[in-house]
Coordinates of C-alpha atoms in Angstrom, one line a residue:
Chain Q
M82 CA 124.4 94.4 120.8
S83 CA 121.7 92.0 122.0
L84 CA 118.7 91.1 119.9
R85 CA 116.4 92.7 122.4
E86 CA 118.5 95.9 122.3
S87 CA 118.4 95.9 118.4
L88 CA 114.6 95.5 118.5
R89 CA 114.3 98.3 121.0
V90 CA 116.5 100.7 118.9
A91 CA 114.5 99.7 115.8
M92 CA 111.2 100.4 117.5
Q93 CA 112.5 103.7 118.8
A94 CA 113.4 104.8 115.3
L95 CA 110.0 103.8 113.9
R96 CA 108.2 105.7 116.7
A97 CA 110.3 108.8 115.9
N98 CA 108.8 108.8 112.4
R99 CA 105.3 107.6 113.1
L100 CA 103.5 108.9 110.0
R101 CA 106.1 107.7 107.7
S102 CA 106.2 104.3 109.4
A103 CA 102.5 104.0 109.2
L104 CA 102.3 104.9 105.5
T105 CA 105.2 102.5 104.7
T106 CA 103.5 99.7 106.5
L107 CA 100.2 100.4 104.8
G108 CA 101.5 98.8 101.6
V109 CA 102.3 95.6 103.3
L110 CA 99.1 95.8 105.4
I111 CA 96.9 96.0 102.3
G112 CA 98.9 93.2 100.7
V113 CA 98.5 90.8 103.6
M114 CA 94.8 91.8 104.0
S115 CA 94.2 91.0 100.3
V116 CA 95.9 87.7 100.5
V117 CA 93.9 86.6 103.6
L118 CA 90.6 87.9 102.3
L119 CA 90.9 86.5 98.7
V120 CA 92.2 83.2 99.9
A121 CA 89.3 83.0 102.3
I122 CA 86.8 83.7 99.5
G123 CA 88.5 81.2 97.2
Q124 CA 88.5 78.5 99.9
G125 CA 84.9 79.3 100.9
A126 CA 83.7 79.0 97.3
R127 CA 85.6 75.7 97.0
S128 CA 84.2 74.1 100.1
E129 CA 80.7 75.4 99.3
I130 CA 80.7 73.9 95.8
T131 CA 82.3 70.6 96.7
G132 CA 79.9 70.4 99.6
A133 CA 77.0 70.9 97.1
I134 CA 78.3 68.1 94.9
E135 CA 78.6 65.8 97.9
G136 CA 75.0 66.8 98.7
L137 CA 73.8 65.0 95.6
G138 CA 74.4 61.8 97.5
S139 CA 77.4 59.6 97.9
N140 CA 78.1 56.5 95.9
L141 CA 76.8 58.2 92.8
L142 CA 78.1 57.6 89.4
F143 CA 77.4 60.1 86.6
V144 CA 77.2 58.9 83.0
L145 CA 77.7 62.1 81.0
P146 CA 78.0 62.8 77.3
G147 CA 81.5 63.5 75.9
D148 CA 84.9 62.0 76.8
G149 CA 85.0 63.5 80.3
D150 CA 87.3 66.4 79.3
F151 CA 85.6 69.2 81.0
G152 CA 87.6 71.7 79.1
G153 CA 85.8 71.0 75.9
G154 CA 82.5 72.6 77.0
P155 CA 79.1 71.0 77.0
Q156 CA 78.7 68.0 74.7
R157 CA 75.7 66.9 72.8
S158 CA 74.2 63.8 74.3
S159 CA 73.9 60.6 72.3
F160 CA 72.0 58.7 75.0
Q161 CA 68.6 57.3 74.4
L162 CA 65.9 55.9 76.6
D163 CA 66.8 52.3 76.0
D164 CA 70.4 53.1 77.0
V165 CA 69.1 53.6 80.6
E166 CA 67.4 50.2 80.6
R167 CA 70.5 48.5 79.0
L168 CA 72.7 50.0 81.6
D169 CA 70.3 49.2 84.4
R170 CA 70.2 45.5 83.4
A171 CA 74.0 45.4 83.1
L172 CA 74.7 46.5 86.6
P173 CA 75.6 43.6 88.9
G174 CA 73.2 42.7 91.7
G175 CA 69.8 43.7 90.5
E176 CA 68.0 46.5 88.7
G177 CA 66.6 49.9 89.7
R178 CA 69.9 51.6 90.3
A179 CA 70.1 53.7 87.1
A180 CA 68.0 56.6 86.2
G181 CA 68.1 59.1 83.3
Y182 CA 66.7 62.5 82.7
V183 CA 66.2 65.3 80.2
I184 CA 66.4 68.8 81.5
G185 CA 65.2 72.2 80.3
G186 CA 64.0 75.5 81.5
E187 CA 60.3 76.2 80.9
A188 CA 57.7 78.7 82.1
V189 CA 55.1 77.0 84.2
Q190 CA 51.6 78.5 84.8
A191 CA 48.9 77.6 87.3
E192 CA 45.8 79.7 88.1
G193 CA 47.4 82.9 86.9
N194 CA 50.8 82.4 88.6
R195 CA 53.7 82.1 86.4
F196 CA 57.1 80.6 87.3
N197 CA 60.3 79.8 85.5
A198 CA 61.0 76.3 86.5
T199 CA 63.6 73.7 85.8
V200 CA 61.7 70.9 84.1
F201 CA 63.2 67.4 84.6
G202 CA 61.8 64.5 82.5
I203 CA 62.7 61.5 84.6
T204 CA 62.8 57.8 84.3
E205 CA 61.3 55.5 86.8
N206 CA 64.0 55.2 89.5
Y207 CA 65.1 58.8 89.4
L208 CA 64.0 60.0 92.9
G209 CA 65.5 56.9 94.6
V210 CA 68.8 57.2 92.7
V211 CA 69.3 60.8 93.6
D212 CA 68.0 60.2 97.1
R213 CA 65.0 62.6 97.1
T214 CA 61.8 62.1 99.0
V215 CA 58.2 63.1 98.5
A216 CA 56.8 65.4 101.2
R217 CA 53.1 65.2 100.2
G218 CA 51.2 63.1 97.7
Q219 CA 53.1 60.5 95.7
S220 CA 55.9 60.1 93.3
L221 CA 55.6 59.4 89.5
S222 CA 54.7 55.7 89.2
A223 CA 56.2 53.2 86.8
S224 CA 53.0 53.3 84.7
D225 CA 53.0 57.1 84.7
I226 CA 56.4 57.0 83.2
A227 CA 55.8 54.2 80.8
T228 CA 52.7 55.8 79.4
G229 CA 53.9 59.3 79.5
R230 CA 50.9 60.3 81.5
R231 CA 50.5 64.1 82.1
V232 CA 51.3 64.2 85.8
A233 CA 53.9 66.3 87.6
V234 CA 55.8 66.4 90.9
L235 CA 56.8 69.9 92.1
G236 CA 59.9 71.0 94.0
A237 CA 59.2 72.8 97.2
T238 CA 59.8 76.3 95.8
S239 CA 57.8 75.6 92.7
A240 CA 54.8 74.5 94.7
E241 CA 54.9 77.5 97.0
T242 CA 55.2 79.9 94.1
L243 CA 52.5 78.4 91.9
F244 CA 50.1 77.6 94.7
P245 CA 50.7 80.1 97.5
G246 CA 48.9 78.9 100.7
Q247 CA 47.1 76.1 98.9
D248 CA 47.4 72.4 98.5
P249 CA 48.7 71.8 95.0
I250 CA 47.8 68.1 95.0
G251 CA 45.2 67.4 92.3
R252 CA 45.5 70.8 90.7
T253 CA 46.9 71.4 87.3
V254 CA 49.9 73.2 85.9
S255 CA 50.5 74.2 82.3
L256 CA 53.8 73.6 80.5
G257 CA 53.4 75.3 77.1
A258 CA 50.0 74.3 75.8
I259 CA 49.8 71.0 77.8
R260 CA 48.3 70.7 81.2
Y261 CA 49.7 68.3 83.9
R262 CA 48.0 67.2 87.1
V263 CA 50.1 67.6 90.2
V264 CA 50.5 64.4 92.2
G265 CA 53.2 65.2 94.7
V266 CA 55.5 67.8 96.3
L267 CA 59.1 67.1 97.1
D268 CA 60.9 67.7 100.4
R269 CA 62.9 70.9 100.5
V270 CA 66.6 70.5 99.9
G271 CA 67.7 74.1 100.5
T272 CA 69.8 76.3 98.2
T273 CA 73.0 75.1 96.8
A274 CA 75.7 76.9 94.9
F275 CA 76.1 74.2 92.3
G276 CA 73.8 73.3 89.4
P277 CA 70.1 74.1 89.1
D278 CA 68.2 74.9 92.3
V279 CA 66.5 71.5 92.8
D280 CA 63.6 73.1 94.8
R281 CA 62.6 75.0 91.6
Q282 CA 62.1 71.6 89.8
V283 CA 59.1 70.4 88.1
L284 CA 59.3 66.6 87.5
I285 CA 57.4 65.0 84.7
P286 CA 57.6 61.6 82.9
V287 CA 60.6 61.4 80.6
S288 CA 58.5 60.7 77.4
A289 CA 56.3 63.8 78.2
A290 CA 59.4 65.9 78.6
Q291 CA 60.9 64.7 75.4
R292 CA 57.7 65.6 73.6
L293 CA 57.8 69.0 75.3
F294 CA 61.4 69.7 74.3
G295 CA 61.1 68.1 70.9
S296 CA 64.0 65.7 71.7
T297 CA 64.5 62.0 71.6
R298 CA 67.6 62.0 73.8
I299 CA 68.5 61.5 77.4
D300 CA 70.8 64.2 78.8
A301 CA 72.5 62.2 81.5
I302 CA 72.2 59.0 83.5
F303 CA 72.9 58.6 87.2
V304 CA 73.8 55.3 88.8
R305 CA 73.6 54.7 92.5
A306 CA 76.3 52.2 93.6
E307 CA 75.4 49.9 96.5
S308 CA 78.5 50.9 98.4
T309 CA 81.8 52.7 97.8
V310 CA 83.4 49.2 97.5
G311 CA 81.1 48.3 94.6
I312 CA 81.5 51.5 92.7
E313 CA 84.4 50.4 90.5
A314 CA 82.5 47.2 89.5
D315 CA 79.4 49.4 88.7
R316 CA 81.5 51.8 86.7
E317 CA 83.0 48.9 84.6
A318 CA 79.6 47.4 84.0
A319 CA 78.1 50.7 82.9
R320 CA 81.0 51.4 80.6
A321 CA 80.8 48.0 79.0
A322 CA 77.0 48.3 78.5
L323 CA 77.2 51.6 76.8
A324 CA 80.3 50.7 74.7
E325 CA 78.1 48.1 72.9
R326 CA 76.2 51.0 71.3
L327 CA 78.3 54.1 71.6
D328 CA 81.8 55.2 70.7
E329 CA 84.2 55.8 73.6
E330 CA 84.3 59.6 73.0
E331 CA 80.5 59.8 73.3
F332 CA 80.2 59.1 77.0
S333 CA 82.1 59.0 80.2
V334 CA 81.4 57.4 83.6
V335 CA 82.7 59.5 86.4
S336 CA 82.2 59.2 90.2
Q337 CA 81.2 61.9 92.5
D338 CA 84.8 61.9 94.0
E339 CA 86.2 62.5 90.6
I340 CA 83.9 65.5 89.9
I341 CA 84.7 66.9 93.4
G342 CA 88.4 66.3 92.6
V343 CA 88.2 68.1 89.3
V344 CA 86.0 71.0 90.5
G345 CA 88.1 71.2 93.7
D346 CA 91.3 71.4 91.7
I347 CA 90.0 74.1 89.5
L348 CA 88.8 76.1 92.5
Q349 CA 92.1 75.5 94.3
I350 CA 93.9 76.9 91.3
L351 CA 91.5 79.9 91.3
T352 CA 92.4 80.4 95.0
W353 CA 96.1 80.3 94.2
V354 CA 95.6 82.8 91.4
L355 CA 93.7 85.1 93.8
A356 CA 96.5 84.7 96.3
A357 CA 99.1 85.5 93.7
I358 CA 97.3 88.6 92.6
A359 CA 97.1 89.8 96.2
G360 CA 100.8 88.7 96.5
I361 CA 101.7 91.3 93.9
S362 CA 100.4 94.1 96.2
L363 CA 102.5 92.6 99.0
L364 CA 105.5 92.8 96.7
V365 CA 104.8 96.4 95.9
G366 CA 104.5 97.1 99.6
G367 CA 107.9 95.5 100.0
V368 CA 109.5 97.7 97.4
G369 CA 108.0 100.7 99.3
V370 CA 109.6 99.4 102.5
S371 CA 113.0 99.1 100.7
N372 CA 112.7 102.6 99.4
I373 CA 111.9 104.2 102.7
M374 CA 114.6 102.2 104.4
L375 CA 117.1 103.6 101.9
V376 CA 115.9 107.1 102.6
S377 CA 116.2 106.4 106.3
V378 CA 119.7 105.1 106.0
S379 CA 120.7 108.2 104.0
E380 CA 119.0 110.5 106.6
R381 CA 120.7 108.8 109.5
T382 CA 124.2 108.5 108.0
R383 CA 125.6 110.6 110.8
E384 CA 123.9 108.5 113.4
I385 CA 125.5 105.4 111.8
G386 CA 128.9 107.1 111.9
L387 CA 128.4 108.0 115.5
R388 CA 127.3 104.5 116.5
K389 CA 130.3 103.1 114.8
A390 CA 132.6 105.5 116.6
M391 CA 130.9 104.4 119.9
G392 CA 131.8 100.8 119.1
A393 CA 128.9 99.4 116.9
R394 CA 130.1 96.7 114.6
T395 CA 129.1 96.4 111.0
R396 CA 126.7 93.6 112.0
D397 CA 125.2 95.7 114.8
I398 CA 124.2 98.4 112.3
T399 CA 123.0 96.0 109.7
R400 CA 120.9 94.2 112.2
Q401 CA 119.4 97.4 113.5
F402 CA 118.2 98.4 110.1
L403 CA 117.1 94.9 109.2
F404 CA 115.0 94.8 112.4
E405 CA 113.4 98.1 111.4
A406 CA 112.4 96.7 108.1
V407 CA 111.0 93.5 109.6
A408 CA 109.2 95.4 112.3
L409 CA 107.6 97.6 109.6
T410 CA 106.4 94.6 107.5
G411 CA 105.6 92.4 110.5
L412 CA 103.4 95.1 112.0
G413 CA 101.7 95.5 108.6
G414 CA 101.3 91.7 108.5
V415 CA 99.6 91.5 111.9
V416 CA 97.3 94.4 111.4
G417 CA 96.6 93.3 107.8
L418 CA 95.8 89.8 109.0
G419 CA 93.3 91.2 111.6
L420 CA 91.6 93.4 109.0
G421 CA 91.6 90.5 106.4
I422 CA 89.9 88.2 108.9
A423 CA 87.4 90.9 109.7
A424 CA 86.7 91.6 106.0
A425 CA 86.3 87.8 105.5
E426 CA 83.7 87.8 108.3
V427 CA 81.8 90.7 106.6
V428 CA 81.9 89.0 103.2
A429 CA 80.7 85.7 104.8
A430 CA 77.8 87.6 106.4
V431 CA 76.8 89.6 103.3
A432 CA 77.6 87.4 100.3
P433 CA 76.0 84.0 99.5
V434 CA 79.5 82.4 99.3
P435 CA 81.0 81.9 102.7
A436 CA 84.6 83.0 103.3
E437 CA 86.8 80.5 105.0
V438 CA 90.0 81.8 106.7
T439 CA 92.5 78.9 106.6
W440 CA 95.4 78.5 109.0
W441 CA 97.8 78.2 106.0
S442 CA 96.7 81.6 104.6
I443 CA 97.4 83.1 108.1
A444 CA 100.8 81.5 108.3
L445 CA 101.6 82.4 104.7
A446 CA 100.6 86.0 105.1
L447 CA 102.6 86.5 108.3
G448 CA 105.6 84.5 107.0
V449 CA 105.6 86.3 103.7
S450 CA 105.4 89.7 105.4
V451 CA 108.4 89.0 107.6
L452 CA 110.2 87.6 104.6
V453 CA 109.4 90.7 102.6
G454 CA 110.9 92.8 105.4
L455 CA 114.1 90.6 105.4
V456 CA 114.4 90.6 101.6
F457 CA 113.7 94.2 101.0
G458 CA 115.5 95.3 104.2
V459 CA 118.8 93.5 103.3
L460 CA 119.9 96.0 100.7
P461 CA 119.4 99.2 102.8
A462 CA 120.7 97.4 106.0
R463 CA 123.9 96.2 104.3
R464 CA 124.4 99.7 102.9
A465 CA 124.1 101.1 106.4
G466 CA 126.4 98.6 107.9
Q467 CA 129.1 99.2 105.4
L468 CA 129.2 102.9 105.7
D469 CA 132.7 104.2 106.5
P470 CA 132.5 105.8 109.9
V471 CA 134.8 108.7 109.0
A472 CA 132.7 109.7 106.0
A473 CA 129.5 109.1 107.8
L474 CA 130.4 111.3 110.8
R475 CA 131.2 114.2 108.4
H476 CA 128.0 113.7 106.4
E477 CA 125.8 116.8 106.4
Chain J
M88 CA 140.7 97.7 130.0
S89 CA 144.4 97.9 129.3
G90 CA 145.9 94.8 127.7
G91 CA 149.5 95.9 127.7
Q92 CA 152.0 96.6 130.5
E93 CA 151.5 99.8 132.4
T94 CA 155.0 100.9 131.4
A95 CA 154.2 100.8 127.7
P96 CA 152.7 103.9 126.1
L97 CA 148.9 103.9 125.7
L98 CA 149.3 104.5 122.0
T99 CA 152.1 105.1 119.6
A100 CA 152.3 106.4 116.0
E101 CA 155.3 105.4 114.0
E102 CA 156.0 107.0 110.6
V103 CA 152.3 107.2 109.9
T104 CA 151.2 108.4 106.5
R105 CA 147.7 108.7 105.1
V106 CA 147.2 109.2 101.4
Y107 CA 143.7 109.8 99.9
V108 CA 143.3 108.8 96.3
L109 CA 140.7 111.1 94.9
G110 CA 141.1 110.1 91.3
R111 CA 143.8 109.1 88.8
D112 CA 146.9 111.3 89.3
N113 CA 145.2 113.0 92.2
E114 CA 146.5 112.0 95.5
V115 CA 146.3 114.0 98.7
H116 CA 149.1 113.3 101.2
A117 CA 147.3 114.3 104.4
L118 CA 150.0 112.8 106.7
R119 CA 153.6 112.4 105.5
G120 CA 155.2 110.4 108.3
V121 CA 154.2 111.3 111.8
S122 CA 155.7 109.7 115.0
F123 CA 154.8 110.2 118.6
A124 CA 153.5 108.4 121.7
V125 CA 150.8 109.1 124.2
D126 CA 151.3 107.7 127.7
H127 CA 148.6 106.6 130.1
G128 CA 147.1 109.6 131.8
E129 CA 148.9 112.2 129.6
H130 CA 147.4 115.5 128.4
V131 CA 148.4 116.2 124.9
A132 CA 147.3 118.9 122.5
I133 CA 147.6 118.4 118.7
V134 CA 147.7 121.8 117.1
G135 CA 147.4 122.9 113.5
S136 CA 145.6 125.0 111.1
S137 CA 143.0 123.6 108.8
G138 CA 144.6 121.4 106.1
S139 CA 147.5 120.5 108.5
G140 CA 146.3 116.9 108.7
K141 CA 145.0 117.0 112.3
S142 CA 141.6 115.7 111.3
T143 CA 143.2 112.8 109.5
L144 CA 145.3 112.1 112.6
L145 CA 142.2 112.2 114.8
N146 CA 140.6 109.5 112.6
L147 CA 143.7 107.3 112.9
L148 CA 144.0 107.9 116.7
G149 CA 140.3 107.2 117.1
A150 CA 140.7 103.8 115.3
L151 CA 138.1 105.0 112.8
D152 CA 140.7 104.6 109.9
R153 CA 143.9 102.8 109.2
P154 CA 147.1 104.4 108.0
T155 CA 148.4 104.0 104.5
S156 CA 151.8 103.2 105.9
G157 CA 153.4 103.2 109.3
H158 CA 151.8 101.9 112.5
V159 CA 149.3 103.1 115.0
R160 CA 149.5 100.9 118.0
Y161 CA 147.2 100.6 121.0
H162 CA 148.6 98.8 124.0
G163 CA 151.4 97.7 121.6
R164 CA 148.9 96.2 119.1
D165 CA 148.9 97.5 115.5
V166 CA 145.4 98.6 114.3
R167 CA 146.4 97.4 110.8
D168 CA 146.3 93.9 112.2
M169 CA 142.7 94.3 113.5
D170 CA 139.6 93.6 111.5
D171 CA 136.6 95.9 111.6
T172 CA 135.0 94.1 114.5
E173 CA 138.2 94.4 116.6
L174 CA 138.5 98.1 115.8
A175 CA 134.9 98.6 116.9
Q176 CA 135.6 96.8 120.2
L177 CA 138.8 98.9 120.6
R178 CA 136.8 102.1 120.1
N179 CA 134.1 100.9 122.5
A180 CA 136.5 99.8 125.2
D181 CA 139.3 102.4 125.1
I182 CA 138.3 105.6 123.4
G183 CA 135.8 108.3 124.3
F184 CA 135.1 110.7 121.5
V185 CA 134.1 114.4 122.1
F186 CA 133.3 116.2 118.8
Q187 CA 133.1 119.8 117.9
S188 CA 129.5 119.4 116.7
F189 CA 128.5 117.3 119.8
Q190 CA 127.0 114.5 117.6
L191 CA 124.1 113.9 119.9
L192 CA 121.1 112.0 118.5
P193 CA 118.3 114.6 118.5
R194 CA 115.4 112.2 119.1
L195 CA 117.0 110.6 122.2
T196 CA 116.9 112.0 125.7
A197 CA 120.2 113.1 127.3
L198 CA 120.2 109.8 129.2
D199 CA 119.6 107.7 126.1
N200 CA 122.4 109.5 124.3
V201 CA 124.8 108.7 127.2
V202 CA 123.5 105.0 127.2
L203 CA 124.4 104.7 123.5
P204 CA 128.0 103.3 123.8
L205 CA 127.0 100.9 126.6
V206 CA 124.5 99.3 124.2
Y207 CA 127.4 97.8 122.4
R208 CA 128.8 95.9 125.4
P209 CA 127.2 93.4 127.7
G210 CA 125.1 94.5 130.6
S211 CA 121.5 94.9 131.7
P212 CA 119.4 98.0 130.5
R213 CA 118.9 99.0 134.2
E214 CA 122.6 98.9 134.9
R215 CA 123.3 101.0 131.7
R216 CA 120.8 103.6 132.7
E217 CA 122.3 103.8 136.2
R218 CA 125.8 104.3 134.8
A219 CA 124.6 106.9 132.4
R220 CA 122.8 108.8 135.2
L221 CA 126.0 108.8 137.3
A222 CA 127.9 110.1 134.3
L223 CA 125.4 112.9 133.7
E224 CA 125.5 113.8 137.4
R225 CA 129.3 114.0 137.1
V226 CA 129.1 116.6 134.3
G227 CA 126.6 118.6 136.3
L228 CA 123.4 117.7 134.4
A229 CA 121.6 115.6 137.0
D230 CA 118.5 117.7 136.4
R231 CA 118.6 117.4 132.6
V232 CA 118.4 113.6 132.3
T233 CA 115.1 113.6 130.3
H234 CA 115.8 116.6 128.1
R235 CA 116.4 116.2 124.4
P236 CA 119.5 117.9 122.8
G237 CA 117.2 120.6 121.3
E238 CA 116.1 121.6 124.7
L239 CA 119.7 122.1 126.0
S240 CA 122.2 125.0 125.5
G241 CA 125.4 124.4 123.5
G242 CA 127.5 124.0 126.7
Q243 CA 125.0 121.5 128.1
Q244 CA 125.0 119.5 124.9
Q245 CA 128.8 119.3 125.0
R246 CA 128.5 118.1 128.6
V247 CA 126.1 115.4 127.5
A248 CA 128.6 114.4 124.9
I249 CA 131.4 114.3 127.5
A250 CA 129.2 112.2 129.8
R251 CA 128.7 109.8 126.8
A252 CA 132.5 109.7 126.3
L253 CA 133.3 109.0 130.0
V254 CA 130.5 106.5 130.7
T255 CA 132.6 103.6 129.3
E256 CA 135.6 104.6 131.4
P257 CA 137.9 104.8 128.5
A258 CA 141.7 104.9 128.6
L259 CA 141.7 107.9 126.2
L260 CA 139.4 110.9 125.8
L261 CA 139.8 112.1 122.2
A262 CA 138.4 115.6 121.9
D263 CA 138.2 117.2 118.4
E264 CA 137.9 121.0 118.7
P265 CA 135.7 120.5 121.8
T266 CA 135.2 124.3 122.3
G267 CA 134.9 125.1 118.6
N268 CA 131.1 125.7 118.7
L269 CA 131.0 127.4 122.1
D270 CA 131.5 130.9 123.3
S271 CA 134.8 131.5 125.2
R272 CA 133.3 131.3 128.7
T273 CA 131.5 128.1 128.0
G274 CA 134.5 126.8 126.2
E275 CA 136.6 127.5 129.2
E276 CA 134.1 125.6 131.4
I277 CA 134.2 122.6 129.1
M278 CA 138.0 122.5 129.1
I279 CA 138.0 122.7 132.9
L280 CA 135.6 119.7 133.0
L281 CA 137.7 117.7 130.6
E282 CA 140.8 118.4 132.6
E283 CA 139.1 117.5 135.9
L284 CA 138.1 114.1 134.4
H285 CA 141.6 113.6 133.1
R286 CA 143.1 114.4 136.5
D287 CA 140.6 112.5 138.7
R288 CA 140.4 109.4 136.6
G289 CA 143.8 109.2 135.1
T290 CA 142.3 109.2 131.7
A291 CA 144.6 110.3 128.9
L292 CA 143.3 113.4 127.2
V293 CA 144.2 114.2 123.6
V294 CA 142.7 117.5 122.4
I295 CA 142.9 118.4 118.7
T296 CA 142.6 122.2 118.2
H297 CA 143.6 125.2 116.2
E298 CA 143.2 127.6 119.2
A299 CA 146.4 128.5 120.9
E300 CA 144.7 129.1 124.4
V301 CA 143.2 125.6 124.3
A302 CA 146.5 124.1 123.3
A303 CA 148.4 126.0 125.9
R304 CA 146.5 124.2 128.7
A305 CA 148.0 120.8 127.7
A306 CA 151.2 119.4 129.3
R307 CA 152.5 118.7 125.8
R308 CA 151.8 120.2 122.4
I309 CA 152.4 118.6 119.0
E310 CA 152.2 121.0 116.2
L311 CA 151.3 119.8 112.7
R312 CA 151.8 121.5 109.4
D313 CA 151.3 120.0 105.9
G314 CA 151.1 116.5 107.3
L315 CA 154.3 116.7 109.3
I316 CA 155.1 117.4 113.0
V317 CA 156.9 120.7 113.0
A318 CA 157.3 121.3 116.7
E319 CA 156.8 119.4 119.9
A320 CA 156.9 121.3 123.2
A321 CA 156.3 120.4 126.8

């Protein structure tokens, strides 16, 4: 029997039992749909978050408290203000490439408006290092920082919320009991899925922030490398400079690529876990196919006997039932794929995290659904093929 | 179609026995040593009451089963030397089955039922349908091609089954109680049809039956009792 003929016979049998075929294929359909959708969400989250990290600016080195093992949770910082200067001086090829900050959440008030902002206490070169620009007014000057003057630069959202429809330059905002004069407003960055929303920032001199938070420390230091080539030299210089004062476990110098790598790996694992969970439903769907195929073989024992009497070989019968199983799961795979892509589009439109349908998840879903048909169809198909024609013809 | 010389019998049975082992110390000797030959184009009736071994003999003649001892030969070739694939090919090429219970597939049309044995040999779908249509025409069902078995009378269903048996142009029509599920008039019509095909096409016709009138129509009768041939009459 030709392959085409086997396929035709299989489709004929499936059509004869439309409802049962549809219900059987539903298990595989839901499985494939879940795989495609969940992998799309996982991939979407991954590229969104790594994109956000990239948005911090390339060629950036992060000097962070702790030994760089992200599994250990947040570490208490041992950095102090003069570590920033020590580090800056140690970097090859001139100063002004390192900046430190302290960060804290604080309620900000201005003329009756109240706003929960992310307050950054920054050192002199912060805006240049993180590649931010002032839209209106001016930045915090070196002397502002050195003297801890009570001046502030607002993120775009902060400015709009505190001073709706007004020019905030020259006005004052209150942080706790202390009033700061607004000297500038930053350009809008846009929302990101990673870290604090930088448009909700309020920037003040680092010494003022330390007073506000009751701290003497610096939370983290950023270093802008001059180029990707120079980044390793900068990393070594930064490490050597800090090692003079701190233990190795107290700090780590990581590049943006490394953070993207680590975060990307974690999210990739998350994606695989999601795919595996969805894969379980695909497996359950496969068991359902196997079950129904066994029922079908038993119901059609006489047909099998008859076909054998008419000259069907063992392999013709086995192939016929195997094709039925694969047609069931393959159909579920194609429809499930379509619904999965549609569901991913809906999620992307509704949720803040975009869903990204990848070619490998499509190939995987279709491949696996056909494979499920083969694997779970083999047992019933072999059983059908090996039926004794005499007994099968007499079967009631 | 026929691999042997035309002078050799179509099939021979030599000292054929068939023992079914149903359990320890429980063996059923369905055939105890049966020998006969069927020539090309012959009309033979195998007669016997139920339990005589005629169903077992049918399975062996139909190459659906192999004997426990002895030989069943087609065109001189022993079926015991053939594997399952060769047996399937032999059934497809040389044997047309007609069953008491018709054995039509209820979800297929009359035409698709007749196409069934052609599916297991090379050929284009269009060619198969054309041959099946001619076969249905030959048994007088040209106007029932698209009917399903449930929409046909018993006699019509058996005609579809006969069309299915003759569509491969076999050397042997093997009919197992072909009139058993039909009233006597319809049964008579079916027998006339089978005999016409046998005569017109030179197809050997072996009818297995317990009915004396059906057996009496054959040129030669072989009577079975308790797994042995007790009488053979021309």
